[in-house]
Short mmCIF file of C-alpha atoms and ligand atoms in Angstrom, two decimals:
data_model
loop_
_atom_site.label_atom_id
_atom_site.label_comp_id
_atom_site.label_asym_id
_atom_site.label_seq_id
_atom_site.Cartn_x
_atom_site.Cartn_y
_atom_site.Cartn_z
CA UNK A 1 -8.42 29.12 5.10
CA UNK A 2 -11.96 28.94 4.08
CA UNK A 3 -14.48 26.52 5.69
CA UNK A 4 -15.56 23.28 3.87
CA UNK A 5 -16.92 19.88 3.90
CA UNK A 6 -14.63 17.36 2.55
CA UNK A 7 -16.41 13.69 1.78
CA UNK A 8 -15.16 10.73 -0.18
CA UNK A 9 -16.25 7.16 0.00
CA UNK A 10 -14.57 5.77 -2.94
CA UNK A 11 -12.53 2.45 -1.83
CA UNK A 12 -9.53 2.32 -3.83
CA UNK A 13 -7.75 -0.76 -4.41
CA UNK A 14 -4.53 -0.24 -5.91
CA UNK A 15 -1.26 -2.47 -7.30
CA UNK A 16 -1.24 -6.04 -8.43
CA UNK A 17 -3.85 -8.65 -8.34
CA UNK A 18 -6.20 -6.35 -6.92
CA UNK A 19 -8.49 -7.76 -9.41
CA UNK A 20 -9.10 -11.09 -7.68
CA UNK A 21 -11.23 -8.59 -4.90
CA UNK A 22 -13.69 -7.77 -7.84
CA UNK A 23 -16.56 -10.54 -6.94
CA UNK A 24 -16.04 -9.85 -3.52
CA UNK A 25 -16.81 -6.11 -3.92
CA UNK A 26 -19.66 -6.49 -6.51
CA UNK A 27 -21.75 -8.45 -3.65
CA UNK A 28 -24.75 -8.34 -3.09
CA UNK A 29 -25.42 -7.05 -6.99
CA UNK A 30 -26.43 -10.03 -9.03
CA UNK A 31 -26.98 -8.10 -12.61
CA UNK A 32 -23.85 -6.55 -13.85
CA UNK A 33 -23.71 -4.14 -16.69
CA UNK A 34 -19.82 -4.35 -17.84
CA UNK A 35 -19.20 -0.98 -19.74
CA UNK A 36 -15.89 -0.17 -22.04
CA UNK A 37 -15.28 2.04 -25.01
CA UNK A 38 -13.61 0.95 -28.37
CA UNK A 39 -11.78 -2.02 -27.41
CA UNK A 40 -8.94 -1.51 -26.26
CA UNK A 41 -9.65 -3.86 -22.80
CA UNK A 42 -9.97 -6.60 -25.65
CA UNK A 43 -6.30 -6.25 -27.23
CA UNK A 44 -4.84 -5.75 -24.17
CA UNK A 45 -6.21 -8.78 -21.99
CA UNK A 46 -8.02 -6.68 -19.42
CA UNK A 47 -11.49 -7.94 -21.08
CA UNK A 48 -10.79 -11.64 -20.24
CA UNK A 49 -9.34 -11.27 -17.04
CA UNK A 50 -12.43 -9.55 -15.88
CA UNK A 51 -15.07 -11.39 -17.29
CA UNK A 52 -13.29 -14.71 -15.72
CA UNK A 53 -14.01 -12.49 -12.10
CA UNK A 54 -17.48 -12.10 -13.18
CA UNK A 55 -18.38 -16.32 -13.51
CA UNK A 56 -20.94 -15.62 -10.50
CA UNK A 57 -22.68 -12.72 -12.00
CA UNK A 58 -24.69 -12.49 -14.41
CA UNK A 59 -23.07 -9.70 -16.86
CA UNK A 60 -24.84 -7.84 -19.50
CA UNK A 61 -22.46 -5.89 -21.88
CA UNK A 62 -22.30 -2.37 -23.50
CA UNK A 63 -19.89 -1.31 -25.22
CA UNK A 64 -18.64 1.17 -27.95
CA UNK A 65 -18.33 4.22 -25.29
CA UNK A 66 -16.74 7.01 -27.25
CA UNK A 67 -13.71 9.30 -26.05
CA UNK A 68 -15.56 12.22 -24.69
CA UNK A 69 -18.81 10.07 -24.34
CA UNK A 70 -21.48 11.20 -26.09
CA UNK A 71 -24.99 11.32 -24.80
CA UNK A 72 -26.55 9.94 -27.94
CA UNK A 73 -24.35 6.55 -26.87
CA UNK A 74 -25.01 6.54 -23.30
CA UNK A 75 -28.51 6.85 -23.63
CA UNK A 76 -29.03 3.26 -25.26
CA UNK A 77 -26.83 1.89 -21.84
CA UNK A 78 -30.23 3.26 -20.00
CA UNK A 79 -32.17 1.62 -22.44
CA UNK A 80 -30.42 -1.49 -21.72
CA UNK A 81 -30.49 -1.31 -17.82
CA UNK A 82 -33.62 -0.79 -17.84
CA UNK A 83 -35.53 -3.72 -20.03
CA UNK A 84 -32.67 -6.28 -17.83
CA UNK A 85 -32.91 -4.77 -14.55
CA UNK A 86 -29.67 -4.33 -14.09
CA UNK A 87 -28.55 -3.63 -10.71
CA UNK A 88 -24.63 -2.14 -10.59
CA UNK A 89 -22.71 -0.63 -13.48
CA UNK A 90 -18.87 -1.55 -13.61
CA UNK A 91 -16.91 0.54 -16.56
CA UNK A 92 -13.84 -0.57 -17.22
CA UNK A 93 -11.45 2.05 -19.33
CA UNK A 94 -10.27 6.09 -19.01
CA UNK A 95 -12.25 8.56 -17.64
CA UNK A 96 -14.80 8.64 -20.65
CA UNK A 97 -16.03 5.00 -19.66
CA UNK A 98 -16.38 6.24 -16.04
CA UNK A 99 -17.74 9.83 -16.63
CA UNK A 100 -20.31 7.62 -19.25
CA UNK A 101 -20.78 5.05 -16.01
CA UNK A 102 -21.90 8.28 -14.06
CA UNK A 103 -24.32 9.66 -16.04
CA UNK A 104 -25.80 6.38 -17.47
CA UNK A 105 -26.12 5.32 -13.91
CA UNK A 106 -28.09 8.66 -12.71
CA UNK A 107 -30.10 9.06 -15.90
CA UNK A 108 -31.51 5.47 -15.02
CA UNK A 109 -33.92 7.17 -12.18
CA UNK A 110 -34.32 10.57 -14.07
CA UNK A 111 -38.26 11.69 -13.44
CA UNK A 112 -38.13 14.41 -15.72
CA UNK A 113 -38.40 14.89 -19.59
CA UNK A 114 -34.77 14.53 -20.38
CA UNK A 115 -31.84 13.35 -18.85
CA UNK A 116 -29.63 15.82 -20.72
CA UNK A 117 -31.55 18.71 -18.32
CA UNK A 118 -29.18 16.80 -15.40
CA UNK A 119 -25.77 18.59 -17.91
CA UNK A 120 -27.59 21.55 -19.33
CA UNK A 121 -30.11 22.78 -16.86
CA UNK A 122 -28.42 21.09 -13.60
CA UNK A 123 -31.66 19.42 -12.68
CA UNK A 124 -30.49 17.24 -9.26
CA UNK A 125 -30.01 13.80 -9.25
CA UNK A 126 -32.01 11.81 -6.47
CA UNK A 127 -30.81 8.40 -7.27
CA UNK A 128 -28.40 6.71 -8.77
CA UNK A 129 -27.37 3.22 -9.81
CA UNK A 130 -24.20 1.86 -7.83
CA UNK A 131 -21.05 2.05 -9.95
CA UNK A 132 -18.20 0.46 -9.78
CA UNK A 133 -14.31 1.10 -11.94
CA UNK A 134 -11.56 -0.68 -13.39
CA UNK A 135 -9.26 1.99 -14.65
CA UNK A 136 -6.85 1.63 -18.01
CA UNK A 137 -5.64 5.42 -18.22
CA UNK A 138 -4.47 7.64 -15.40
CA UNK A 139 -5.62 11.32 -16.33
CA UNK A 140 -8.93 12.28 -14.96
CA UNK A 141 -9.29 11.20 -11.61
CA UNK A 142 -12.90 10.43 -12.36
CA UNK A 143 -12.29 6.98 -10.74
CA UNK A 144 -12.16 8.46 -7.27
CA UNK A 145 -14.56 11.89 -7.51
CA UNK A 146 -17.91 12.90 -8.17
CA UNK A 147 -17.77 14.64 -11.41
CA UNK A 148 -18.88 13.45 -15.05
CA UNK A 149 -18.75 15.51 -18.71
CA UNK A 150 -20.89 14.26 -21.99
CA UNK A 151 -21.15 15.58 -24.82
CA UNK A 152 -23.88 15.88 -27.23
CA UNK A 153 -23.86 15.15 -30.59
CA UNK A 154 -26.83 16.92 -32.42
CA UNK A 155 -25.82 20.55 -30.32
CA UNK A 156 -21.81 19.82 -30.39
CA UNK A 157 -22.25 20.56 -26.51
CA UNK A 158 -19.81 19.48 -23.75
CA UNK A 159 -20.62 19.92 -20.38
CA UNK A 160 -20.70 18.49 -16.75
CA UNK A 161 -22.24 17.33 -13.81
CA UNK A 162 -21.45 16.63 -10.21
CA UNK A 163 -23.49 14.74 -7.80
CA UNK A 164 -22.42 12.39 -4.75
CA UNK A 165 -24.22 10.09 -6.22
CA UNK A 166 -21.55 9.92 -8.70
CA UNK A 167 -18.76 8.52 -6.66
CA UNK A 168 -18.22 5.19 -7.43
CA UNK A 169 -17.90 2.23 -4.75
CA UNK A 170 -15.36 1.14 -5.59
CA UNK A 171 -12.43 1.66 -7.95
CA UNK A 172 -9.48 -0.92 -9.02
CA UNK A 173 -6.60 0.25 -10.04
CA UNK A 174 -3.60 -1.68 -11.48
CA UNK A 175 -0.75 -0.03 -13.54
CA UNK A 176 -0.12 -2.91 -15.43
CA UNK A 177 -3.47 -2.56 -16.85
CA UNK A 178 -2.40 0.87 -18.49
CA UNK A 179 1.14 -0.78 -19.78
CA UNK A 180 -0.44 -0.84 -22.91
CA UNK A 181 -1.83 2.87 -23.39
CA UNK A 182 0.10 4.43 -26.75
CA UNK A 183 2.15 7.48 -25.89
CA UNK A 184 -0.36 10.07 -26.46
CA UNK A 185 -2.71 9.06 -24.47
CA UNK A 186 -0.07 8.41 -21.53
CA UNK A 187 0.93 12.32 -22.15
CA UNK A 188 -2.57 13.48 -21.98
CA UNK A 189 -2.55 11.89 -18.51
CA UNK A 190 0.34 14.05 -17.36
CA UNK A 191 -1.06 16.72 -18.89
CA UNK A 192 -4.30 16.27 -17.42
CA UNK A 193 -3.41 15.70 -14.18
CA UNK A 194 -0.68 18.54 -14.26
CA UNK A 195 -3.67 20.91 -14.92
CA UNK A 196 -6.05 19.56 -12.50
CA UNK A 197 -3.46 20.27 -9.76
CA UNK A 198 -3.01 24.12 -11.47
CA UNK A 199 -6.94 24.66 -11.28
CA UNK A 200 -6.87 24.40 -7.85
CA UNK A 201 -3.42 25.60 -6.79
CA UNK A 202 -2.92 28.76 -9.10
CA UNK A 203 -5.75 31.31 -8.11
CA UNK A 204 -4.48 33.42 -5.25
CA UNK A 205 -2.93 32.80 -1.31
CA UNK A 206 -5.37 31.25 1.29
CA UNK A 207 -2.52 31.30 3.45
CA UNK A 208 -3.27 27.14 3.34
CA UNK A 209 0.15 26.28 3.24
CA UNK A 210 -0.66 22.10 3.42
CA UNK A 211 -2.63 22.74 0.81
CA UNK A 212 -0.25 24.25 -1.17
CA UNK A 213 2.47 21.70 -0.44
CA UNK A 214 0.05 18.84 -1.53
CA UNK A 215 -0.26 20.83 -4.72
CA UNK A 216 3.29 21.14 -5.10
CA UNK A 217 4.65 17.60 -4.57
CA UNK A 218 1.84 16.16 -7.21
CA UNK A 219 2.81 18.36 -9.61
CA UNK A 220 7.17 18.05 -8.98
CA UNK A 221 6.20 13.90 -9.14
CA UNK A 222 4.57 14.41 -12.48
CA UNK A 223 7.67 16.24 -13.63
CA UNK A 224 9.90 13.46 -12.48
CA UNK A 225 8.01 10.41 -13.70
CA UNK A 226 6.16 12.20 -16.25
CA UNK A 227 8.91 11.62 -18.56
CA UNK A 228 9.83 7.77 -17.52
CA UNK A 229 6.57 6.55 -18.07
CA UNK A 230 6.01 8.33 -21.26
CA UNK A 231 9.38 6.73 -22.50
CA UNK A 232 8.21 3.41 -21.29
CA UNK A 233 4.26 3.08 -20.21
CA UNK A 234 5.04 -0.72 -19.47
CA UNK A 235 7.63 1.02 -16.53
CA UNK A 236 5.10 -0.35 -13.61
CA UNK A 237 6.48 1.97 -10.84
CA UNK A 238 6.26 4.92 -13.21
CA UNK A 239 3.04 4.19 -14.39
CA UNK A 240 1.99 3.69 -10.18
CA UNK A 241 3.29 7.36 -9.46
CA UNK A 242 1.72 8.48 -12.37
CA UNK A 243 -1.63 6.70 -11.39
CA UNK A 244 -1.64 7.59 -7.88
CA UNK A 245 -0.81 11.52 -9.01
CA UNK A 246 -3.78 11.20 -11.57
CA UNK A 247 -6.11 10.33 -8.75
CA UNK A 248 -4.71 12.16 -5.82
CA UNK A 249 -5.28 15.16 -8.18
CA UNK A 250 -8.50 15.34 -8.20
CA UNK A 251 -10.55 13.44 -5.41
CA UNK A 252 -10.92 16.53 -3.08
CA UNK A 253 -7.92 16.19 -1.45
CA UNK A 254 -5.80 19.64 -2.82
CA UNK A 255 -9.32 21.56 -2.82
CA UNK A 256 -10.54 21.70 0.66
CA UNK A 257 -10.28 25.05 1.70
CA UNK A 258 -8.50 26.97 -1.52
CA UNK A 259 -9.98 28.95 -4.28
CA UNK A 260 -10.04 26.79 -6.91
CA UNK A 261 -10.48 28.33 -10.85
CA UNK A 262 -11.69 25.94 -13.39
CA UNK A 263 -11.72 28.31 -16.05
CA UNK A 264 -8.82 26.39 -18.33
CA UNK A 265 -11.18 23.44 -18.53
CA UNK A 266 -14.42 25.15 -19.35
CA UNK A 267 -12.60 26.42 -22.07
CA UNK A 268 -10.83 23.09 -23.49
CA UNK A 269 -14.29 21.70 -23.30
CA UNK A 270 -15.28 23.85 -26.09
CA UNK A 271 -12.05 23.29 -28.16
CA UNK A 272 -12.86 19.74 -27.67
CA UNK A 273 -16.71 20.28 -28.91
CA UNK A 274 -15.90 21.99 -31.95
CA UNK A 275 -12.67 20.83 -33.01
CA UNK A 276 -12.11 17.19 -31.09
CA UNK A 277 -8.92 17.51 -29.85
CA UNK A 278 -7.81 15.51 -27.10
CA UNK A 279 -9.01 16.90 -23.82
CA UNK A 280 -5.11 17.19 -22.45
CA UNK A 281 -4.08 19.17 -25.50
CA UNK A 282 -7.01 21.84 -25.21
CA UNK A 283 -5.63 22.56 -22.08
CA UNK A 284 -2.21 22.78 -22.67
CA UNK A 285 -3.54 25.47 -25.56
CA UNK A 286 -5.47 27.37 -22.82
CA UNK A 287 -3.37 27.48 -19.39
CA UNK A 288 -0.47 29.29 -20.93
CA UNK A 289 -2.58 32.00 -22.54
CA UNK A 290 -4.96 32.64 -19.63
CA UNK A 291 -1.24 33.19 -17.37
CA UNK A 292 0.08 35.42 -19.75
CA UNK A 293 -3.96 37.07 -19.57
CA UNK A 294 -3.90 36.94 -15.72
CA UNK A 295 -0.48 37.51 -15.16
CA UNK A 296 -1.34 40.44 -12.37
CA UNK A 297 -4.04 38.90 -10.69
CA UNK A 298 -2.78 35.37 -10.27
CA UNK A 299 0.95 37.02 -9.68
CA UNK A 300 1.62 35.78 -6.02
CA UNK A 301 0.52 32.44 -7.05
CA UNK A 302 2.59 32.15 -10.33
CA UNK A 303 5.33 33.42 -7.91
CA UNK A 304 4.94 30.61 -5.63
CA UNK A 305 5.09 28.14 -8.72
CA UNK A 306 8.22 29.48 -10.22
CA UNK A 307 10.07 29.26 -6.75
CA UNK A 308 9.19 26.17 -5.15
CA UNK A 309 8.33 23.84 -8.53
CA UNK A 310 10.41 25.50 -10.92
CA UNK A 311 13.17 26.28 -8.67
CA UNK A 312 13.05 29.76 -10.31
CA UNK A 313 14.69 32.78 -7.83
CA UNK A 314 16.58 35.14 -9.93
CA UNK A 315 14.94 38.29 -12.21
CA UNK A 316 12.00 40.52 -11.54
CA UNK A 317 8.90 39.36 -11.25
CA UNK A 318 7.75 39.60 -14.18
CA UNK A 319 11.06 37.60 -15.80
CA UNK A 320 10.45 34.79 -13.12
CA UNK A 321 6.50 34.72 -14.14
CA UNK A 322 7.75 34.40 -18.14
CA UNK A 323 10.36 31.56 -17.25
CA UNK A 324 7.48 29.47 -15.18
CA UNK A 325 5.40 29.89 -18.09
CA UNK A 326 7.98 28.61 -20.74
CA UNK A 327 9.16 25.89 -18.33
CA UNK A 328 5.37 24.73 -18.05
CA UNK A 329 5.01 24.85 -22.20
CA UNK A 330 8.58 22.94 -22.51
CA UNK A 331 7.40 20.22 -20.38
CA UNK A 332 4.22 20.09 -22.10
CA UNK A 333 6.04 19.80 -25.39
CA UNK A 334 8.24 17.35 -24.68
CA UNK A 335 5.45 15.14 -24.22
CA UNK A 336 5.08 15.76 -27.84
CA UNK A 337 1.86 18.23 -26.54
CA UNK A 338 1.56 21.00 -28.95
CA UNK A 339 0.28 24.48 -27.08
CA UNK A 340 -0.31 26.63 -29.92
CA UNK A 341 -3.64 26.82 -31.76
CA UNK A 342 -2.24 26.98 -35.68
CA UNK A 343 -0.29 23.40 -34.76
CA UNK A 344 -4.03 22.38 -34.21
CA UNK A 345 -4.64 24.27 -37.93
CA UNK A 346 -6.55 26.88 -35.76
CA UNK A 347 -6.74 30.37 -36.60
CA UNK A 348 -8.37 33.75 -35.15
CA UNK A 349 -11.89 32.83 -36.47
CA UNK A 350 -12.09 29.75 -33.88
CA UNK A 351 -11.86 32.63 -31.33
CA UNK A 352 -14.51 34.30 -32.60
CA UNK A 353 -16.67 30.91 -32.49
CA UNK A 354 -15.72 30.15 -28.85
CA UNK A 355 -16.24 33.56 -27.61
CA UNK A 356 -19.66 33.90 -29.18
CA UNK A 357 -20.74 30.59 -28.22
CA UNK A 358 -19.88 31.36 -23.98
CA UNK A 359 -21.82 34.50 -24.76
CA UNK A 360 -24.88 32.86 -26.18
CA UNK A 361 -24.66 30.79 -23.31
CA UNK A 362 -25.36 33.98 -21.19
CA UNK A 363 -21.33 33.22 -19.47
CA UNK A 364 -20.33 36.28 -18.85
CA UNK A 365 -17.22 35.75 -16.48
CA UNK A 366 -15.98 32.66 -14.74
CA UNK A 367 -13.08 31.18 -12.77
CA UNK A 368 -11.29 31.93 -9.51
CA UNK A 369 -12.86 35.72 -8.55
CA UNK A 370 -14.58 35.34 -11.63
CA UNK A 371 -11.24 37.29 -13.41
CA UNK A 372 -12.29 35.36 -16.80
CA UNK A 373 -14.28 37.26 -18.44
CA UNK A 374 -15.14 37.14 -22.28
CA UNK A 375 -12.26 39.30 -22.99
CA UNK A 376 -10.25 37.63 -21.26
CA UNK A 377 -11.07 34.59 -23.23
CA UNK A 378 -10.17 36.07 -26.71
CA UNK A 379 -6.81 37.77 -25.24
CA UNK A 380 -5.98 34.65 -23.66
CA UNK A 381 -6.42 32.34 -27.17
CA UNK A 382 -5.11 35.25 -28.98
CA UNK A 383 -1.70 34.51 -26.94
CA UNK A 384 -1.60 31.01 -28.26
CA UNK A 385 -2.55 31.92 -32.38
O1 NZQ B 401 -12.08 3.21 -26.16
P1 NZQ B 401 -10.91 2.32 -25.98
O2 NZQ B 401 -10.73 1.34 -27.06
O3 NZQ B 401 -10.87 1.70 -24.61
O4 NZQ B 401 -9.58 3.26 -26.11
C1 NZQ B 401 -9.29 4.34 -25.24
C2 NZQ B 401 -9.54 5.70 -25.90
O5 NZQ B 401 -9.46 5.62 -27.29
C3 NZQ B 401 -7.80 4.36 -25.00
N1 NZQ B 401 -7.38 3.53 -23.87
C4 NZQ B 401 -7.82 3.56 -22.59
N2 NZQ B 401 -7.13 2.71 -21.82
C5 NZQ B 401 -6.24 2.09 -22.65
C6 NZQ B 401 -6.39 2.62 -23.96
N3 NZQ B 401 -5.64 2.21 -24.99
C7 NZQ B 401 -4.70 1.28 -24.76
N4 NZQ B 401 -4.49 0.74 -23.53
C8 NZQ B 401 -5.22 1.14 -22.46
N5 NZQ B 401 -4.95 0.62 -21.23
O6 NZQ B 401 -7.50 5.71 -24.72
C9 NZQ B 401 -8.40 6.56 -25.43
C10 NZQ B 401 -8.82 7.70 -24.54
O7 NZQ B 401 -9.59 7.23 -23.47
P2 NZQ B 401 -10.46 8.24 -22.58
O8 NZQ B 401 -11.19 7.47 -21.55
O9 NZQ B 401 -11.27 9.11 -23.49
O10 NZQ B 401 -9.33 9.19 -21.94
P3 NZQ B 401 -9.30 9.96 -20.59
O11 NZQ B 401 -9.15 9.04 -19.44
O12 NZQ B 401 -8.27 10.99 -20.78
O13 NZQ B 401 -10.75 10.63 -20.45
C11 NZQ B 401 -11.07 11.82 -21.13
C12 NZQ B 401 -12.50 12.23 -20.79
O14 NZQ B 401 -12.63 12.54 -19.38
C13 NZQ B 401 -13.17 13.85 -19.22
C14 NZQ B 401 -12.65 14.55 -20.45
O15 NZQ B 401 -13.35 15.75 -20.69
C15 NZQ B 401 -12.86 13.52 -21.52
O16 NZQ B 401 -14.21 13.48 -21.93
N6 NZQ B 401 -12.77 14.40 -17.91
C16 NZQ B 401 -13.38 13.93 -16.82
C17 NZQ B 401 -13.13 14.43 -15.55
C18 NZQ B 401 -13.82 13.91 -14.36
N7 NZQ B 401 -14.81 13.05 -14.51
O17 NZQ B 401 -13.48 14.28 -13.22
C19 NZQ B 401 -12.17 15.52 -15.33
C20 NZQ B 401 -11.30 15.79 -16.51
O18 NZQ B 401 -10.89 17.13 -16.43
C21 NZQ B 401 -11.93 15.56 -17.85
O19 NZQ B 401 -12.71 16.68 -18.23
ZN1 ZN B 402 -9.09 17.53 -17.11
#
């Protein structure tokens, strides 16, 4: 096992009526900017129930976050904080209200020119508003980790950043508040999720076998409820394993001491960038092809995944790697998630773009032993045409 550091200070509060500990947590914050995206919190109730938390605060409001913030957007939030003096930001929504929370909140005390140098030149945050999260959609895990992506409109750019100061103070989370998510967006949870676990958990053995396990279960308990709470998002113990996987996923707690590979997601982002489609679905175009890319180098891994989550024992290796593969893209699919590029209407050329966009980037190779290179990009995409 290697060595690490493992940190998190994210309070979780999780099931019903957690919301009544909102004020309680807020204190000793005064000014409260409320952030949400498109308006969902406002069909679904959420909206009222918080602002009737909030009747000791006084609450500024921002809203019209995108999906896959955009930086363009945020940017006015900073604007905002700023002239009112707000003191704590509390998002309430998915992961693109948080990750938008993150950044607005650390671009607040950027010295330099431009807070878009914190994403494209990874200048170091120093300080950071406090944030706090109410979460509609399980999928990201950004409601209990560190990390944030934006994406900017004038260079069709999506990148990250990760910073401690990122990690909210709190986060409330209560399934019935995603009972209302439309079945896409509950599949692009599973999906999400299911590939945050296979970032970390597919690269090769770090003979870390409690590691391993805690990969394992998440991803056997998104294959079991995955499909009940798709059928039914209102199903509240579903949607709790679901929410719980989503978050357990990726807070740091399958990553301490594993290779972890990243390389499916850096990827999606730019499928996402170009093209728009739903962060979930880029990656459930990607994984499969960079397996069938990496099938060698990741083999003992893909091994372990075929046995112990698949339940896969008989054929060669090679016939066992193949069936883990197709059982991944069935379950994918069943949650109505295409993998293959042309059901996206993608063809060869967006290959071409992607490829010559990571080079202009100066990316030469990335993920787990830095296996994906640029070639390994096109042959990868090429699999899913
Ligand atoms: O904007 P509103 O009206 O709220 O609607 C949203 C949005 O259209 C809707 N929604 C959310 N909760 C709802 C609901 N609709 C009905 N009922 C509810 N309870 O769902 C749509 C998608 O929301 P979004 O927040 O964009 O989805 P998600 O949570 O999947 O977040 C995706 C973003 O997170 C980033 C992705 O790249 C993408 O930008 N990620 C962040 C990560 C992190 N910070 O650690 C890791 C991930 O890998 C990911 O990259
Ligand atoms: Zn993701």
């Amino acid at each position: 096992m290697k060595n690490f550091e493992f940190y998190n200070p994210v309070k979780v509060l999780f099931g019903t009526d957690q919301l009544k500990k909102l004020s309680a947590n807020l204190s000793p914050y005064k000014r409260i900017l409320m952030l949400y995206g498109g308006g969902s919190i406002k069909k679904n109730g959420v909206y009222k129930r918080v602002i009737e938390e909030l009747s000791n605060f006084t609450v500024f409001e921002f809203s019209g976050i995108e999906a896959n913030p955009r930086y363009e957007t945020a940017i006015k939030a900073v604007e905002l904080i700023k002239k009112e003096n707000i003191e704590f930001v509390l998002a309430v929504g998915g992961g693109s209200v948080i990750d938008a929370a993150k950044f607005i909140a650390a671009a607040t005390f950027y010295d330099g020119e431009d807070p878009w140098d914190i994403l494209a030149k990874n200048k170091t945050v120093k300080k950071s508003l406090p944030i706090g999260c109410i979460l509609t959609l399980p999928a990201t895990g950004s409601e209990m980790n560190m990390g944030s992506v934006i994406t900017r409109n004038s260079t069709n750019e999506k990148l990250s950043f990760l910073t401690p100061f990122s990690f909210p103070k709190f986060s409330i989370l209560m399934p019935e508040f995603a009972a209302s998510l439309p079945q896409r967006q509950v599949a692009n949870g599973i999906v999400d999720t299911f590939v945050h676990v296979i970032e970390q958990y597919i690269t090769y053995p770090a003979d870390a076998p409690l590691q391993d396990r805690f990969a394992e279960s998440i991803l056997k308990t998104l294959i079991d409820e995955g499909p009940k709470v798709y059928e039914n998002p209102a199903d509240y113990n579903a949607m709790a394993n679901l929410m719980w996987c989503s978050t357990m996923a990726l807070n740091g707690t399958i990553s301490p001491g594993v290779p972890s590979d990243w390389s499916v997601h850096t990827i999606g982002h730019e499928l996402t960038a170009l093209y728009e489609i739903d962060h979930a679905r880029t990656l459930a175009i990607v994984l499969p092809g960079i397996w069938k890319a990496l099938r060698n180098e990741k083999k003992e891994k893909l091994l372990q995944y075929a046995a112990r989550v698949w339940n896969i024992y008989g054929g060669s290796d090679n016939e066992k790697i193949e069936k883990a593969i197709q059982k991944t893209v069935d379950f994918f699919e069943s949650l109505g998630i295409e993998t293959q590029l042309n059901k996206y209407q993608l063809g060869k050329e967006s290959i071409n773009i992607i490829v010559d966009r990571l080079e202009n980037r100066g990316w030469k190779a990335f993920g787990d032993r830095q296996l994906v290179t640029l070639e390994i990009v096109r042959k990868a995409l090429e699999y899913q045409l």
